[in-house]
Coordinates of C-alpha atoms and ligand atoms in Angstrom, one line a residue:
X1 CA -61.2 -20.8 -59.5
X2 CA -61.0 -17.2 -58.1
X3 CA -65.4 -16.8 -58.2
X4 CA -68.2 -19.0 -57.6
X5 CA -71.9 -18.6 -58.5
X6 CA -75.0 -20.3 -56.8
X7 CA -78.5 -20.5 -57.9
X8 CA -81.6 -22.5 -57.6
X9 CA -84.1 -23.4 -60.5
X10 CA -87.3 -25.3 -61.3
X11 CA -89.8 -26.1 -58.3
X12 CA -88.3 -25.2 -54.9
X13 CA -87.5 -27.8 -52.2
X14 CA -87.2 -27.6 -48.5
X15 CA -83.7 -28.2 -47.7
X16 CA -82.6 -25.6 -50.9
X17 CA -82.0 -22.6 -48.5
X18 CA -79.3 -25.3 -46.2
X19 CA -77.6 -25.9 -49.7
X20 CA -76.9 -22.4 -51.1
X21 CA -75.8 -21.9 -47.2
X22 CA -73.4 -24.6 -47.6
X23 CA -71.7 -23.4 -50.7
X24 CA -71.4 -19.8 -49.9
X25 CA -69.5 -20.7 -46.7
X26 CA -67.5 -23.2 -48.0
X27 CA -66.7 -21.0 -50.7
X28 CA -65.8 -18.1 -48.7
X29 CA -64.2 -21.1 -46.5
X30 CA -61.5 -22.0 -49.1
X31 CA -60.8 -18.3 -49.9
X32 CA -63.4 -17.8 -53.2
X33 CA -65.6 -15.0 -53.5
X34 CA -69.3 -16.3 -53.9
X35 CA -72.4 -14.7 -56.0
X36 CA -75.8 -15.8 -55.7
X37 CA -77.9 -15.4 -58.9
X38 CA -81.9 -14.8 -58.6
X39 CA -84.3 -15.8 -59.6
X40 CA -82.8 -19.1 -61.3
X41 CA -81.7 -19.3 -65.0
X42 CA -83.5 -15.6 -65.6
X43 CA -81.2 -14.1 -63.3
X44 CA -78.6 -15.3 -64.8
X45 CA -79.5 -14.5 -68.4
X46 CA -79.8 -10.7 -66.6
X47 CA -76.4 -10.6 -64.9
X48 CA -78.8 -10.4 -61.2
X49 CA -75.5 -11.1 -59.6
X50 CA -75.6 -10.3 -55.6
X51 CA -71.8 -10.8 -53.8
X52 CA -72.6 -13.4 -50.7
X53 CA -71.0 -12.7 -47.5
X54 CA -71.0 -14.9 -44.4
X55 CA -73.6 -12.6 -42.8
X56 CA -75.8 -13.4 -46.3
X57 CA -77.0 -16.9 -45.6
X58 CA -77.3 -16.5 -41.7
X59 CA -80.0 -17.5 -40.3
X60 CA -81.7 -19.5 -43.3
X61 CA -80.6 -23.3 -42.2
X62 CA -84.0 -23.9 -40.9
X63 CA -86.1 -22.0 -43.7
X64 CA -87.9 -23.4 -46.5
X65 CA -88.2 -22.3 -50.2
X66 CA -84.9 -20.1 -51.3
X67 CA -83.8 -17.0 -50.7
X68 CA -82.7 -16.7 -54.4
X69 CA -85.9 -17.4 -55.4
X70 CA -86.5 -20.1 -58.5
X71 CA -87.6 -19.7 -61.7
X72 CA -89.0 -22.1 -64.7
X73 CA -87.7 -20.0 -67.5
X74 CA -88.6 -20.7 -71.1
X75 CA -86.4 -18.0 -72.9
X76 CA -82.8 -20.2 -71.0
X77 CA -83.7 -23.3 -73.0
X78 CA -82.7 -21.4 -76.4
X79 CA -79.0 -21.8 -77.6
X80 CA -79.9 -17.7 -77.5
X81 CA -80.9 -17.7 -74.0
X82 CA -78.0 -20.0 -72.9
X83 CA -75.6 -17.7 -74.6
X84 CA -76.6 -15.0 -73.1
X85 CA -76.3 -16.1 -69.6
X86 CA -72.6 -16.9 -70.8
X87 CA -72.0 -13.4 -71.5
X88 CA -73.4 -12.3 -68.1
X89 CA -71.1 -14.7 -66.0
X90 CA -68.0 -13.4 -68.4
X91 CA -69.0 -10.0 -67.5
X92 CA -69.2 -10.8 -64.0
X93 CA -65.6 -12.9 -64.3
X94 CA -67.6 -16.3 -62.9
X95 CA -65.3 -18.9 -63.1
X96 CA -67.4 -21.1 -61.9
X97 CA -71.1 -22.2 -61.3
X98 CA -73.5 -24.3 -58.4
X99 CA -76.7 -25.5 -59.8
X100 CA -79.4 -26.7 -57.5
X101 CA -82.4 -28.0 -58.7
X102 CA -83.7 -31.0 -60.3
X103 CA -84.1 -32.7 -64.1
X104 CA -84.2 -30.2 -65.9
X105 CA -82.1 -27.8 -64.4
X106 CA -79.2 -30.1 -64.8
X107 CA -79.9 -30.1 -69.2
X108 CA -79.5 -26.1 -68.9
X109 CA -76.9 -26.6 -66.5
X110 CA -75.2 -29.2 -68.7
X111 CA -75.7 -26.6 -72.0
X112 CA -73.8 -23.9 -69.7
X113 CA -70.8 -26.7 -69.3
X114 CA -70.4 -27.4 -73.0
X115 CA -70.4 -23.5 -73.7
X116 CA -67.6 -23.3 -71.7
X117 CA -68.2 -22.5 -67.9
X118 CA -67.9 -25.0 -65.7
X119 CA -71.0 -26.5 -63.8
X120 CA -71.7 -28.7 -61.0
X121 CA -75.6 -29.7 -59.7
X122 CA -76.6 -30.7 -56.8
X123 CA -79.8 -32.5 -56.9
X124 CA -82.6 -30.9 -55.1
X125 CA -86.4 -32.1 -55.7
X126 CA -89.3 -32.5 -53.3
X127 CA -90.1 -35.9 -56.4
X128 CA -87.0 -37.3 -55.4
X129 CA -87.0 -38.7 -59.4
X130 CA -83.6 -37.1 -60.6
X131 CA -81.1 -39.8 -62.4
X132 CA -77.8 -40.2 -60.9
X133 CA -79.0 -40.3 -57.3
X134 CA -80.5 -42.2 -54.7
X135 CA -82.0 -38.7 -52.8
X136 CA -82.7 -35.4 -53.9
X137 CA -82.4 -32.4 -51.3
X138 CA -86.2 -31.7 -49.8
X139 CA -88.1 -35.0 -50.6
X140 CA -87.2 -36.1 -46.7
X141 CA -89.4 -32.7 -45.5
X142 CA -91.8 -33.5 -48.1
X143 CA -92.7 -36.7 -47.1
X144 CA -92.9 -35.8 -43.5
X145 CA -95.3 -32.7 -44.2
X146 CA -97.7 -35.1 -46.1
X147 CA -97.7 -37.6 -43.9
X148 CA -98.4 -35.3 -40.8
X149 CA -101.4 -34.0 -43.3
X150 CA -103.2 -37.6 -43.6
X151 CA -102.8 -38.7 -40.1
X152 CA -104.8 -35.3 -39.1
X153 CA -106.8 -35.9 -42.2
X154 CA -107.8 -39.6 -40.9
X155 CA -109.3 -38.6 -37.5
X156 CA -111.3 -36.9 -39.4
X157 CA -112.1 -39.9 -42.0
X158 CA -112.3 -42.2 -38.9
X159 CA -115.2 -39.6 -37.0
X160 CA -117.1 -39.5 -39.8
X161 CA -116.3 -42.7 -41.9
X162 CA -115.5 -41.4 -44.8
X163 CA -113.2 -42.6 -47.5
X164 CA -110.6 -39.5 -48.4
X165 CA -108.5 -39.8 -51.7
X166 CA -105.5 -37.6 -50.9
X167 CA -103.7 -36.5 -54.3
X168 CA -100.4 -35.5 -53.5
X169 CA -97.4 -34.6 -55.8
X170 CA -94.5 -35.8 -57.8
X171 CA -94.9 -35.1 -61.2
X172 CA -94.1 -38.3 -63.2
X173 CA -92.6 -39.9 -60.4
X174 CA -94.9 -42.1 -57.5
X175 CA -92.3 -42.1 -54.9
X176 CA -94.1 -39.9 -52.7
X177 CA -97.4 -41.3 -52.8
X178 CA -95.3 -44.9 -52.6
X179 CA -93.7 -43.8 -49.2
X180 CA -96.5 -41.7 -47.7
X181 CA -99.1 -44.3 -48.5
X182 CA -97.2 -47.1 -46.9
X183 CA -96.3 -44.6 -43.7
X184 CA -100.0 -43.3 -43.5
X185 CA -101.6 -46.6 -43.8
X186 CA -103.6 -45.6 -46.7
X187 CA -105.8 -48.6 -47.8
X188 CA -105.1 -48.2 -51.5
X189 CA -101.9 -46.3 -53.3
X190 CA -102.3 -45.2 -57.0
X191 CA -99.0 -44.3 -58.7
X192 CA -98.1 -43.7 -62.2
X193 CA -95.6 -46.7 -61.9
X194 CA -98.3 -49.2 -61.5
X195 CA -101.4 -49.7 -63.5
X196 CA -104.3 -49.0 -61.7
X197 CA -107.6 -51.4 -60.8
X198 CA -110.6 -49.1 -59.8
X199 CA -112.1 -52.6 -58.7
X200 CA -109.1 -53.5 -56.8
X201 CA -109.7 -50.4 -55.0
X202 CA -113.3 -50.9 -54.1
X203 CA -112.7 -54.4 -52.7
X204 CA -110.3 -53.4 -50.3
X205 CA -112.5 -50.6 -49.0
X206 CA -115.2 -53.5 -49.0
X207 CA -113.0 -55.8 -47.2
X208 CA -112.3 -53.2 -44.4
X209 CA -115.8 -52.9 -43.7
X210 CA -116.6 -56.2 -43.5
X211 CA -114.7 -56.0 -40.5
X212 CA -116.3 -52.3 -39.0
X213 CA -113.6 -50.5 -40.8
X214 CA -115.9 -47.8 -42.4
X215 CA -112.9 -45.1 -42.8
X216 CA -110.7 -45.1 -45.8
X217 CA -107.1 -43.5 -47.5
X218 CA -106.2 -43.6 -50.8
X219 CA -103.1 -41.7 -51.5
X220 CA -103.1 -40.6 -55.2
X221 CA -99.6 -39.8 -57.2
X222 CA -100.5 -36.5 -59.9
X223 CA -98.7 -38.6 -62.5
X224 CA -101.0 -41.5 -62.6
X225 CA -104.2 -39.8 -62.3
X226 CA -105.8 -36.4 -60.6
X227 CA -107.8 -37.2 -57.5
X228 CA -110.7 -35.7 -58.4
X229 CA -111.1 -38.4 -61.5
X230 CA -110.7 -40.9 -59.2
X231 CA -113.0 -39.7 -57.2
X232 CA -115.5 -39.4 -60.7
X233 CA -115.0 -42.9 -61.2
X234 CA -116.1 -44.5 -57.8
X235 CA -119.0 -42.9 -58.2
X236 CA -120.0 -43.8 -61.5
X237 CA -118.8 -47.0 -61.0
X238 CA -119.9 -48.2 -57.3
X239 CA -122.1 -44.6 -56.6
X240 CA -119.9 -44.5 -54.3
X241 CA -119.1 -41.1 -52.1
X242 CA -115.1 -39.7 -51.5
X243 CA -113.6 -36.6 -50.2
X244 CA -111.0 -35.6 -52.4
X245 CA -107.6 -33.6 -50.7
X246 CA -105.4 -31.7 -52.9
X247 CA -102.6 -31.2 -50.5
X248 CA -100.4 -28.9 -53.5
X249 CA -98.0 -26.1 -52.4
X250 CA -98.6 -27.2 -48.7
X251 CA -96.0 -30.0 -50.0
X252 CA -93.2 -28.0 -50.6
X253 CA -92.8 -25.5 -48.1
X254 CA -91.9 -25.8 -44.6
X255 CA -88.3 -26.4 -42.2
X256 CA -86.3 -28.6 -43.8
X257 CA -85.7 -31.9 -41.4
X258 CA -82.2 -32.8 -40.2
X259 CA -81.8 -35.4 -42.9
X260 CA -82.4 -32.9 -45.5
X261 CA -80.1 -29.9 -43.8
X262 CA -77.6 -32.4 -43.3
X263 CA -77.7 -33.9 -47.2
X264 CA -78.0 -29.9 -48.3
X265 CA -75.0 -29.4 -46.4
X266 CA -72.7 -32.2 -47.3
X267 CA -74.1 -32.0 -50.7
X268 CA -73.4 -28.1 -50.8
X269 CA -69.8 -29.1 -49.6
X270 CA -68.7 -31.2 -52.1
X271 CA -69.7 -29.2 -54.8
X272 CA -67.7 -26.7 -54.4
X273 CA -64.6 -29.0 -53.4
X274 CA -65.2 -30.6 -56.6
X275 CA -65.3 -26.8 -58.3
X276 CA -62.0 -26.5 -56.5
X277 CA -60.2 -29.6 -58.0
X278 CA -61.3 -28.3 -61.7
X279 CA -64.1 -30.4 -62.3
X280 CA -67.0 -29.8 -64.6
X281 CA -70.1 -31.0 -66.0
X282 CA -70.9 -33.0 -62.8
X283 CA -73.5 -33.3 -60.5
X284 CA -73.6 -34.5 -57.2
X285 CA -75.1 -37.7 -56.4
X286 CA -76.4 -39.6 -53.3
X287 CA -75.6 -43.8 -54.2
X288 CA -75.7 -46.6 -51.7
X289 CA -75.1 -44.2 -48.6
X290 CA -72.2 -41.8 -50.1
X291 CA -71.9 -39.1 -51.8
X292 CA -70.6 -39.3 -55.3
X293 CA -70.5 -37.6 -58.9
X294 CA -71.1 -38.3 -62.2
X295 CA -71.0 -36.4 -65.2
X296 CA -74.3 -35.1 -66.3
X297 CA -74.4 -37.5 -69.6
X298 CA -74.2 -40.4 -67.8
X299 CA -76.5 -39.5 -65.7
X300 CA -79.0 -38.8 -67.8
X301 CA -78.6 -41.9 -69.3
X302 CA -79.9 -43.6 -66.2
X303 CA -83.4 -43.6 -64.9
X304 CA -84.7 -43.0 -61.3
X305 CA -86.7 -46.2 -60.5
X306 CA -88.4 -46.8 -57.3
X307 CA -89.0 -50.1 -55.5
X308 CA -92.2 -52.0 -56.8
X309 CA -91.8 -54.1 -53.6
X310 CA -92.4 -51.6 -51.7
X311 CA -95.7 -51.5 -53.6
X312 CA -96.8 -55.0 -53.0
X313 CA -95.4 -54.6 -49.2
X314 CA -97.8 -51.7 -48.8
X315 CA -100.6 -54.2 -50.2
X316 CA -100.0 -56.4 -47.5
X317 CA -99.8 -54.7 -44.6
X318 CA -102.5 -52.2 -45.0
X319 CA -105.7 -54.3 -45.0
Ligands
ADP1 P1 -86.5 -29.1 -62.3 O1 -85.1 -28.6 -62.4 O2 -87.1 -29.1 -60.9 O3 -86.7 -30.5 -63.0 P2 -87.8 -27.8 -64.6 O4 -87.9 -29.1 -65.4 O5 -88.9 -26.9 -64.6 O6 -87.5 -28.1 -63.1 O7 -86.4 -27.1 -65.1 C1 -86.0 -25.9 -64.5 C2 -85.5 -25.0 -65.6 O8 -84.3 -25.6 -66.2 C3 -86.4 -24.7 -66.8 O9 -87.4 -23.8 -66.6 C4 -85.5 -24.3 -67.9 O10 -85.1 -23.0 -67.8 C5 -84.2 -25.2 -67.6 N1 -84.3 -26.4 -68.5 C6 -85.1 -27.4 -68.4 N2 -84.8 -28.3 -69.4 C7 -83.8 -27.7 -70.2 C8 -83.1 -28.1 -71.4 N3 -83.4 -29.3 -72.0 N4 -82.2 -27.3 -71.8 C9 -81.9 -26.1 -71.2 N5 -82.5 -25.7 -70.1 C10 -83.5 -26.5 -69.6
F6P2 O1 -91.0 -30.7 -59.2 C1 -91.7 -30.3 -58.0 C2 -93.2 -30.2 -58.3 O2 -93.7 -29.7 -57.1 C3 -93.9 -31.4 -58.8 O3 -94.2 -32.3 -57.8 C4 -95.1 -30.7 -59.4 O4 -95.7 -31.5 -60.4 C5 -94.6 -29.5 -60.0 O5 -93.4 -29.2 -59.3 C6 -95.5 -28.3 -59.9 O6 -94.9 -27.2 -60.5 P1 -95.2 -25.7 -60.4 O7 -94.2 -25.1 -59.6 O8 -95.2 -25.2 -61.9 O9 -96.6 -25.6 -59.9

């Protein structure tokens, strides 16, 4: 293993930037020469090689999104594609390649592997839903931005007593609307995980104002249902009137937090030790407090659950 390559791919993730940091000096570190692809698997299919020096990821601990920009790229999930990225990383005499991303940028990552050029991931997500691990590199910072958003949001629902349904993101996965419901206090959580009672909903709003509590949150996971629905069906169920917040993009950008800089980093780490020992076809996982790897098969073969208690504990407490 003489050269390493690093890119990031699908939707970027606070935290990314402290990863490709991480590899690139702990490549240089150990005495390989490292290359950071842009713009994810389309820069790779184009050879958009650029040599990393130590200079080349100073300053970027702290930043969000990734200096090698991401990319969802249609054309790399043809055998075509994936082929042609192979002959770029010949060209360049890659010996070796970092993936960060999530889901789906492990299955390219994993067709790279079995055409020959070995492939580790390192699981970065703001959904924290990727299989093989407990934690995904940016859903920490995530979480915290959202949170921060609904607690300015409620002084707002409190002056005024409104309800506010706050949709926030995680593609099929309810983990964030799970955690920042239950740290936000939001009366109701909807998450694709959990089927959903729109009269459930009203009763707790009419419970809290029973007892003067005329302000309400409901935190609303995209999987399960858009906000604004939600918001159609209170009203032509109950007439009754929302604000609906579609906190988007907002979600994704931002300094990373010290958890997620210091997962990026140990995360980044390992991957290229494990590039160093001659393993392949791995990605990096995050189980019961340790790092660990598992080969991409397997891991697909699990699936990222989150806790339903946490569900009913949220019932209980925020009444
Ligand atoms: P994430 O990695 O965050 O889950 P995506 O699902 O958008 O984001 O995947 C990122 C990229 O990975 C896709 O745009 C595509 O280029 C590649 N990819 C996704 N699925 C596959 C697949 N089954 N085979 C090959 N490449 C894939
Ligand atoms: O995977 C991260 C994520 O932000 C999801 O939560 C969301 O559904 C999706 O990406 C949005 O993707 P795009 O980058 O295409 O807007």
């Amino acid at each position: 293993m003489k050269k390493i390559a690093v890119l990031t791919s699908g939707g970027d993730a606070p935290g990314m930037n402290a990863a490709i940091r991480a590899v690139v000096r702990r490549g240089i570190y150990c005495g390989l020469e490292v290359y950071g692809v842009r713009h994810g698997y389309d820069g790779l299919m184009d050879g958009d090689f650029q040599q990393m020096d130590l200079g080349s990821v100073g300053d970027i601990i702290h930043r969000g999104g990734t200096i090698l920009r991401s990319a969802r790229s249609e054309a790399f999930k043809s055998l075509e594609g994936q082929e042609k990225a192979i002959t770029a990383l010949n060209n360049a005499k890659i010996d070796g390649l970092v993936v960060i991303g999530g889901d789906g940028s492990f299955r390219g990552a994993d067709k790279l592997n079995q055409l020959g050029l070995p492939t580790i991931g390192v699981p970065g997500s703001i959904d924290n839903d990727i299989s093989g691990t407990d934690y995904s590199i940016g859903f920490d910072t995530a979480v915290n931005t959202v949170v921060e958003a609904i607690d300015k949001i409620r002084d707002t629902a409190y002056s005024h007593e409104r309800i506010c349904i706050i949709e926030v993101m995680g593609r099929h996965a309810g983990i964030i609307a799970l955690w920042t419901g239950i740290c936000a206090g939001a009366e109701s959580i909807i998450i694709p995980e959990v089927q959903f009672d729109l009269e459930d909903i009203m009763e707790r709003i009419q419970f809290g104002q029973k007892r003067g509590k005329m302000h309400s949150i409901i935190v609303v996971g995209e999987g399960a249902i858009s906000g604004n629905e939600v918001k159609e069906k209170l009203k032509d169920k109950f007439n009754l009137d929302t604000n609906v917040i579609v906190l988007g993009y907002l979600q994704r950008g931002g300094t990373p937090t010290i958890y997620d800089r210091m997962m990026a980093s140990k995360m980044g780490v390992y991957a290229v030790n494990l590039l160093i020992e001659g393993k392949k076809g791995l990605m990096v996982g995050w189980k019961k407090g340790q790092l660990t790897h598992l080969n991409f098969q397997d891991a697909f073969k699990e699936k990222h659950t989150i806790d339903l208690s946490d569900y009913y504990l949220a019932r209980s407490i925020s009444i």
